[in-house]
Short mmCIF file of C-alpha atoms and ligand atoms in Angstrom, two decimals:
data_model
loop_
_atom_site.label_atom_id
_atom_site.label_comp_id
_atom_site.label_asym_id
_atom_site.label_seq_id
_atom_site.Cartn_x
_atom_site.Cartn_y
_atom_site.Cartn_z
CA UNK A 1 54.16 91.53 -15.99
CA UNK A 2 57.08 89.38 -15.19
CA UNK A 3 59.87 91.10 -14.35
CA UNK A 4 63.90 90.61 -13.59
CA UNK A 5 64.62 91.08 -10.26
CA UNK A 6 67.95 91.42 -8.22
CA UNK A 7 68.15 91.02 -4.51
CA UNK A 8 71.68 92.23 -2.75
CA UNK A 9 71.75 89.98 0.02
CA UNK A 10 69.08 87.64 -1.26
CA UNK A 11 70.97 84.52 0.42
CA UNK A 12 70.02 85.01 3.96
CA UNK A 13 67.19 86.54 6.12
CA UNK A 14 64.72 89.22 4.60
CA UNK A 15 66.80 89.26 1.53
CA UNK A 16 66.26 85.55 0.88
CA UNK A 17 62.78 86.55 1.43
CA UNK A 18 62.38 88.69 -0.67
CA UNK A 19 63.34 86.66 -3.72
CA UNK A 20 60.83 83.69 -2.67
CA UNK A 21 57.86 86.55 -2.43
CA UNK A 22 59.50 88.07 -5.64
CA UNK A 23 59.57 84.45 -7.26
CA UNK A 24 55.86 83.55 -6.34
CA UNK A 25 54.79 86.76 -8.38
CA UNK A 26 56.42 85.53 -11.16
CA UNK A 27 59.44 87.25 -11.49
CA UNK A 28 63.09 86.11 -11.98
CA UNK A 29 65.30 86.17 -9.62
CA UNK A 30 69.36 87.10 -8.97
CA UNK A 31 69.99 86.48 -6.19
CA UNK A 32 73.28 88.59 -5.13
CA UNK A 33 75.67 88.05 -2.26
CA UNK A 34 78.78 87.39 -1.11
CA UNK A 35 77.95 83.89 0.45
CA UNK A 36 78.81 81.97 -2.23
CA UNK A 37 77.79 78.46 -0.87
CA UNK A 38 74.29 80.53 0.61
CA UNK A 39 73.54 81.75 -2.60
CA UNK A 40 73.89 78.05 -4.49
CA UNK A 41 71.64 77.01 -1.39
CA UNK A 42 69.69 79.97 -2.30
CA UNK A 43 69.09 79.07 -6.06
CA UNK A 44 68.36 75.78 -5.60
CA UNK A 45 65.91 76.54 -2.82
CA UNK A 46 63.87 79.09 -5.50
CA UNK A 47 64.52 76.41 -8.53
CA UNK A 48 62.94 73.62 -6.48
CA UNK A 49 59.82 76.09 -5.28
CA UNK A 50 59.70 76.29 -9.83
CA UNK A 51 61.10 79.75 -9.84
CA UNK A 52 63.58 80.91 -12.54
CA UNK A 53 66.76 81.84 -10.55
CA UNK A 54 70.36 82.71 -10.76
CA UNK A 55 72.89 82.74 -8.98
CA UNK A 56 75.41 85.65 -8.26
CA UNK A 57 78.22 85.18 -5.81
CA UNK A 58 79.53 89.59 -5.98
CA UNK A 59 80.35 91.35 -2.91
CA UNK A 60 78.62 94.54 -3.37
CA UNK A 61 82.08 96.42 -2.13
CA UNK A 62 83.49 95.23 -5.20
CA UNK A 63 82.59 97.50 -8.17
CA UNK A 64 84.02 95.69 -10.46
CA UNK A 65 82.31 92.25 -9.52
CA UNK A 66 78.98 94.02 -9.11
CA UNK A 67 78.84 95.09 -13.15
CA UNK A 68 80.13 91.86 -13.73
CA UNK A 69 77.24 90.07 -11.73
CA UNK A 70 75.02 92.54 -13.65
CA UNK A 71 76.36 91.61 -17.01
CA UNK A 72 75.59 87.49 -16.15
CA UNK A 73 72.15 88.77 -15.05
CA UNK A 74 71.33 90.68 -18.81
CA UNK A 75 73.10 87.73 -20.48
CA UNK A 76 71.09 85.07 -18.26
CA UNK A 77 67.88 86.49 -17.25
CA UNK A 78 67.38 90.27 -19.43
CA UNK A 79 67.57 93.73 -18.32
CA UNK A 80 67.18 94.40 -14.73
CA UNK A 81 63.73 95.88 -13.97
CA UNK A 82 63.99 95.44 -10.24
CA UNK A 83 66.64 95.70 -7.82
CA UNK A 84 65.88 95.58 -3.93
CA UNK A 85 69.31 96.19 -2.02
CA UNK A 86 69.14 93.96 1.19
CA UNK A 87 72.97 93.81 1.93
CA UNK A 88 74.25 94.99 5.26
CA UNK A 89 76.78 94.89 8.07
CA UNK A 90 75.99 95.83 11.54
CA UNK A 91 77.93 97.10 14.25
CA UNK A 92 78.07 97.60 17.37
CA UNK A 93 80.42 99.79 19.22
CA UNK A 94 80.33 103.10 21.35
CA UNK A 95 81.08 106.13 20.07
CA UNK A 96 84.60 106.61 21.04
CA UNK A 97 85.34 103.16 20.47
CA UNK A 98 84.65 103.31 16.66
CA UNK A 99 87.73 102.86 14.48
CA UNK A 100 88.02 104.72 11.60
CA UNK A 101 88.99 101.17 10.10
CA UNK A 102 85.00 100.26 11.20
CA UNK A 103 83.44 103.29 10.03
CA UNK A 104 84.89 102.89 6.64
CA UNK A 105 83.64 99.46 6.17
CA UNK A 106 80.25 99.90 7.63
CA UNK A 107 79.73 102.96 5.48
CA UNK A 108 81.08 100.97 2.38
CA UNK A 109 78.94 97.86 2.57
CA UNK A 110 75.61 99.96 3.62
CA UNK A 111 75.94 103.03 1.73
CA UNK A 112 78.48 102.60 -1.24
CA UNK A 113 77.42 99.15 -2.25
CA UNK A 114 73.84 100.68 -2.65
CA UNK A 115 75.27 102.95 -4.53
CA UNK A 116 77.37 100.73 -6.65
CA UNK A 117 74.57 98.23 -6.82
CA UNK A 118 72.01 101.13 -8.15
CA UNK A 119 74.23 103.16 -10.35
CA UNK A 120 75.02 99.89 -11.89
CA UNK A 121 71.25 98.88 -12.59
CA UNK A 122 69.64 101.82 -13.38
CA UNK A 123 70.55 102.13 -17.19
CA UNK A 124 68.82 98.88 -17.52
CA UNK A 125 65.49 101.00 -16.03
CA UNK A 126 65.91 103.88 -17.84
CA UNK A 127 66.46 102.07 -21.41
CA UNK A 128 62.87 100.25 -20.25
CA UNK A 129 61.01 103.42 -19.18
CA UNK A 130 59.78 101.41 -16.17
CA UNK A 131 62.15 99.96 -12.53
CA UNK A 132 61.62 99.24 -9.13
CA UNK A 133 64.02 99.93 -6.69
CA UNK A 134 63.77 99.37 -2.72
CA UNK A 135 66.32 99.73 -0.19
CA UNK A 136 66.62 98.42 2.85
CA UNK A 137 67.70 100.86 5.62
CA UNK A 138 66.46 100.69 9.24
CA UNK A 139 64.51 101.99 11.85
CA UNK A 140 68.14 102.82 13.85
CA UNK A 141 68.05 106.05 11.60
CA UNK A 142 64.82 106.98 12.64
CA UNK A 143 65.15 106.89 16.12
CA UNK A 144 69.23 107.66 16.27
CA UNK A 145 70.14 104.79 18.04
CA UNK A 146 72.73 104.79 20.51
CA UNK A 147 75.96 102.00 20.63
CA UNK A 148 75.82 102.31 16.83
CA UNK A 149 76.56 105.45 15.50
CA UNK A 150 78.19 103.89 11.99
CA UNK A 151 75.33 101.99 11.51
CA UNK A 152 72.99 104.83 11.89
CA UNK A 153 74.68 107.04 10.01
CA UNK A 154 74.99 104.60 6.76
CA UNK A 155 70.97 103.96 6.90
CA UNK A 156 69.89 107.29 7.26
CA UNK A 157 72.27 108.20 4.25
CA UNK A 158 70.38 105.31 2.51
CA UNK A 159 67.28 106.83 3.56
CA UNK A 160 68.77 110.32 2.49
CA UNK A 161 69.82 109.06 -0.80
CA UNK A 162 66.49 106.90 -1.99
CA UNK A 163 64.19 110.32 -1.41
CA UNK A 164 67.07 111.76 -3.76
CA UNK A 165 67.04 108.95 -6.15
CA UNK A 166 63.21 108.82 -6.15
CA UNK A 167 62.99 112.67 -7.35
CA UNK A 168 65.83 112.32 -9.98
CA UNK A 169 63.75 109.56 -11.71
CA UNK A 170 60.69 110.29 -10.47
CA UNK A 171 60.13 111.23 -14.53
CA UNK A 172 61.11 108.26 -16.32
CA UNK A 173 58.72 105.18 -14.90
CA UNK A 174 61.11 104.49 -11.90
CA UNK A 175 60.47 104.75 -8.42
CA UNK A 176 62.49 104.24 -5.53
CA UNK A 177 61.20 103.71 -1.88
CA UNK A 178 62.77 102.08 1.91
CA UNK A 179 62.03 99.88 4.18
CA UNK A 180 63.71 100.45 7.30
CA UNK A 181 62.68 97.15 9.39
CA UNK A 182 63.05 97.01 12.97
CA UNK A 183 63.00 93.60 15.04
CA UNK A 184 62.69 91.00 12.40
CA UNK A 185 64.17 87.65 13.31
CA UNK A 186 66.83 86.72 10.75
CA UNK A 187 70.59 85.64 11.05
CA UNK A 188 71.83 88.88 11.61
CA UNK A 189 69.84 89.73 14.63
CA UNK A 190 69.92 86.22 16.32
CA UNK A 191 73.83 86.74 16.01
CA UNK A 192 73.46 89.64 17.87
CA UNK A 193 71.83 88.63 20.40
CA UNK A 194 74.16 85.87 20.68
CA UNK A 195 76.58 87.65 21.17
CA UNK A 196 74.91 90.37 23.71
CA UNK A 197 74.48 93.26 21.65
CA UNK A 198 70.59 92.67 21.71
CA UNK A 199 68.28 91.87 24.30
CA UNK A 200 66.42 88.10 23.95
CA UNK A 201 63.85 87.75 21.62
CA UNK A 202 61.28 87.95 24.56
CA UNK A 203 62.65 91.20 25.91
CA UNK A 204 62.75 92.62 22.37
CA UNK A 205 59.33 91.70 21.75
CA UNK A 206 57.77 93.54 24.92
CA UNK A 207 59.45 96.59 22.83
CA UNK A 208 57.29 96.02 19.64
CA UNK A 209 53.46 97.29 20.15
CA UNK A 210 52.23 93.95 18.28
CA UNK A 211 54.25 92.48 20.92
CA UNK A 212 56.29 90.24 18.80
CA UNK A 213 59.29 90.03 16.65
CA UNK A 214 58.74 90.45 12.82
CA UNK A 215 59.92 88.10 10.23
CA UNK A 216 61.63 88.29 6.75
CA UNK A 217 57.86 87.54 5.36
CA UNK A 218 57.05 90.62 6.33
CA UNK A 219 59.54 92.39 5.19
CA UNK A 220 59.12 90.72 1.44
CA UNK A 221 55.69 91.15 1.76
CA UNK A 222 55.84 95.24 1.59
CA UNK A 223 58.72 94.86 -0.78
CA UNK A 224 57.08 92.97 -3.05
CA UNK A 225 54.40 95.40 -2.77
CA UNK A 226 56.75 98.32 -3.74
CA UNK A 227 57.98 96.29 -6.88
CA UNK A 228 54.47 95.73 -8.17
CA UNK A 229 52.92 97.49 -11.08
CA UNK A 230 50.18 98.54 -8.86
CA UNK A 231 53.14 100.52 -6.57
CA UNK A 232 53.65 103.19 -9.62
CA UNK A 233 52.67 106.12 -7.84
CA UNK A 234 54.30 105.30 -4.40
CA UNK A 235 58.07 107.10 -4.79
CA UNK A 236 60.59 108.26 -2.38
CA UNK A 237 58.38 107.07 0.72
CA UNK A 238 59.64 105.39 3.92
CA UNK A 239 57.85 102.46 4.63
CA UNK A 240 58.21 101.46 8.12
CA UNK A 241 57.67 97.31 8.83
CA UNK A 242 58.01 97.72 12.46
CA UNK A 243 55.45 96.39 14.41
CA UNK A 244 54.44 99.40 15.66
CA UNK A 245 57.95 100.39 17.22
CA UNK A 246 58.83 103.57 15.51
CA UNK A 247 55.38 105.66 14.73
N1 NAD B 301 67.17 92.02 11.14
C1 NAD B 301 66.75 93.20 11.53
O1 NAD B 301 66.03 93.34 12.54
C2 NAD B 301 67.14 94.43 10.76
C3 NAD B 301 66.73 95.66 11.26
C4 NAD B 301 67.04 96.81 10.55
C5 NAD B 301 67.73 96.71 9.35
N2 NAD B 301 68.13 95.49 8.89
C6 NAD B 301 68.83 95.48 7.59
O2 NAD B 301 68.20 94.52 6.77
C7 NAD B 301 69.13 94.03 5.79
C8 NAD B 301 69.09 92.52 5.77
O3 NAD B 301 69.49 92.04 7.03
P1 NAD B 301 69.11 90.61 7.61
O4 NAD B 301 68.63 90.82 8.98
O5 NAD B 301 68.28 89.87 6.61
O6 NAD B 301 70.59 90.01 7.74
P2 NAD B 301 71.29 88.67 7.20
O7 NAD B 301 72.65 88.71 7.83
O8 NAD B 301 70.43 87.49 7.42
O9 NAD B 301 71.43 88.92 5.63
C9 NAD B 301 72.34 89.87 5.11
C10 NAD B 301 72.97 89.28 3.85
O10 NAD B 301 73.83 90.30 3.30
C11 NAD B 301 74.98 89.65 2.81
N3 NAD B 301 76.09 90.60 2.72
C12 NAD B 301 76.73 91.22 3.74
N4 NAD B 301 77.72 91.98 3.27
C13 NAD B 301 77.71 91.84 1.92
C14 NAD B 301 78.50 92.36 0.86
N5 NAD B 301 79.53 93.18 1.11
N6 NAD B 301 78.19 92.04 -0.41
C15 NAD B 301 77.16 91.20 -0.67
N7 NAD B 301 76.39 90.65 0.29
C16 NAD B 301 76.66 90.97 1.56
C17 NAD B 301 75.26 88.55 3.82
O11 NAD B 301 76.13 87.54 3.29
C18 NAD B 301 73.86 88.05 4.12
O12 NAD B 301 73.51 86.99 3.25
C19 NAD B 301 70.49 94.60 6.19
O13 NAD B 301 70.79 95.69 5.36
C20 NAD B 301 70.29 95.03 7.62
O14 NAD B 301 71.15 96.08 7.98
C21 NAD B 301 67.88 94.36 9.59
#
C-alpha cells in the first residue's frame, strides 16, 4: 500500500532520512519543518530521486501553522496515514544553569509540538481505520543523562506519552512506537561537537559497542520498518537504534 506520510523535521539529518527511505517504499512524502529554504532543498532532492513530495515550511510550536500544513497535505497529497515526528532542539546546560526561558522552549519544541503534530493527524487515522505513528525521542531518557536535564525530561515524556498513545488506539488500526537514537551523525550532533558539548566523533565512537557512530540510514531504516504494513502488531515499543550503547 502506498501511503501519505509526514516527517516533522524531514529537512535535515534522520528526519530527511526518513522521507528518502519512506519515498523508496512508495509513499508520499510532507516533508515538515521550519527550514524553509531546507525543506525546498528537501523536496526537490525526493522529486529528483522520482518521489511524490511536498513541501511544508510549519514550525511545529505553531499550532495554528501545523493544521494549516496539515490541511495543504489532505488538499495536496490525501489523508495522513503516517506521521513520524523527527523535530527537536537540544540543549545543553547544567542543572542550575537552566532558565526557565530554556526549559519552556525545549519542552515546547520536543514535547508539545509532538503533541500538536499528533493530535492534529490522528483524525485523518482514525477516519482510515489504519496510521503509523513514530516518534523520535532519545536514548538521553534512558540513561538520564547529565548536563541536560530539559532535554531528558522532554524525551522521556515523549517516550511516556507514545506507550500512552499506543494503548488509547491500540483498537482502531493505529500504532504508535519510538526510536530513541543515540550517536547518529547528523547536523545536530556535529554542531555539538563543534561547539564542545560532545566529545569527537572518534571518542564517541569508542562509546558505541559496534564501535562507530550511527547514521540517519539507520535510523529511517527501523522507522520505515515501524510504518510498514508488516509492523501492525508492534505498538507502544521502544526501539532502541543505538549501536549497542544503551542495552
Ligand atoms: N543526532 C543524534 O545523535 C540524536 C540522538 C538522540 C535524539 N536525537 C533526536 O533526533 C531528532 C532529529 O535530530 P537530528 O539529529 O536529525 O537533527 P537535525 O538538526 O539534523 O534535524 C532536526 C530538524 O528539526 C527541525 N526543527 C527544529 N525545531 C523545529 C520546529 N520548532 N518546528 C519544525 N522543525 C523544527 C530543524 O530545522 C531540523 O531540520 C531530534 O528530535 C533529536 O532530538 C538525535
Amino acid at each position: 500500500m502506498k501511503r501519505v506520510a509526514v516527517v516533522t523535521g524531514g529537512a535535515s539529518g534522520m528526519g530527511l532520512s526518513i522521507c528518502h527511505h519512506l519515498a523508496r517504499r512508495g509513499h508520499q512524502v510532507a516533508v515538515m519543518d521550519v527550514d524553509g529554504p531546507a525543506v525546498r532543498r528537501a523536496c526537490a532532492e525526493l522529486r529528483a530521486a522520482g518521489a511524490r513530495a511536498l513541501a511544508c515550511e510549519a514550525d511545529v510550536t505553531d499550532r495554528p501553522a501545523v493544521e494549516e500544513a496539515l490541511r495543504e497535505v489532505r488538499a495536496g497529497l490525501g489523508p495522513v496515514e503516517i506521521l513520524v515526528t523527527s523535530a527537536g532542539l537540544v540543549a545543553f546546560d547544567s542543572f542550575t544553569d537552566i532558565t526557565p526561558e530554556s526549559w519552556d522552549r525545549v519542552l515546547e519544541v520536543n514535547l508539545t509540538g509532538t503533541f500538536h503534530c499528533v493530535q492534529a493527524a490522528v483524525p485523518d487515522m482514525l477516519a482510515a481505520g489504519w496510521g503509523r505513528i513514530v516518534t523520535i525521542s532519545s536514548s538521553s531518557a534512558q540513561r538520564g543523562s547529565p548536563g541536560m536535564v530539559h532535554y531528558t525530561a522532554s524525551k522521556g515524556a515523549v517516550i511516556a506519552m507514545t506507550k500512552a498513545l499506543a494503548r488509547e488506539y491500540a483498537g482502531f488500526g493505529i500504532t504508535v512506537n519510538t526510536i530513541p537514537p543515540s550517536g547518529i551523525d547528523t547536523p545536530m550532533s556535529r554542531s555539538s561537537q563543534a561547539a564542545g558539548h560532545l566529545p569527537g566523533s572518534e571518542v564517541m565512537a569508542k562509546a558505541i559497542p559496534v564501535g562507530h557512530l550511527g547514521t540517519g540510514d539507520d535510523i529511517a531504516a527501523a522507522c520505515a520498518f515501524l510504518c510498514s504494513e508488516e509492523a501492525g502488531y508492534i505498538t507502544g515499543q521502544v526501539l532502541g537504534v543505538n549501536g549497542g550503547a544503551v542495552i
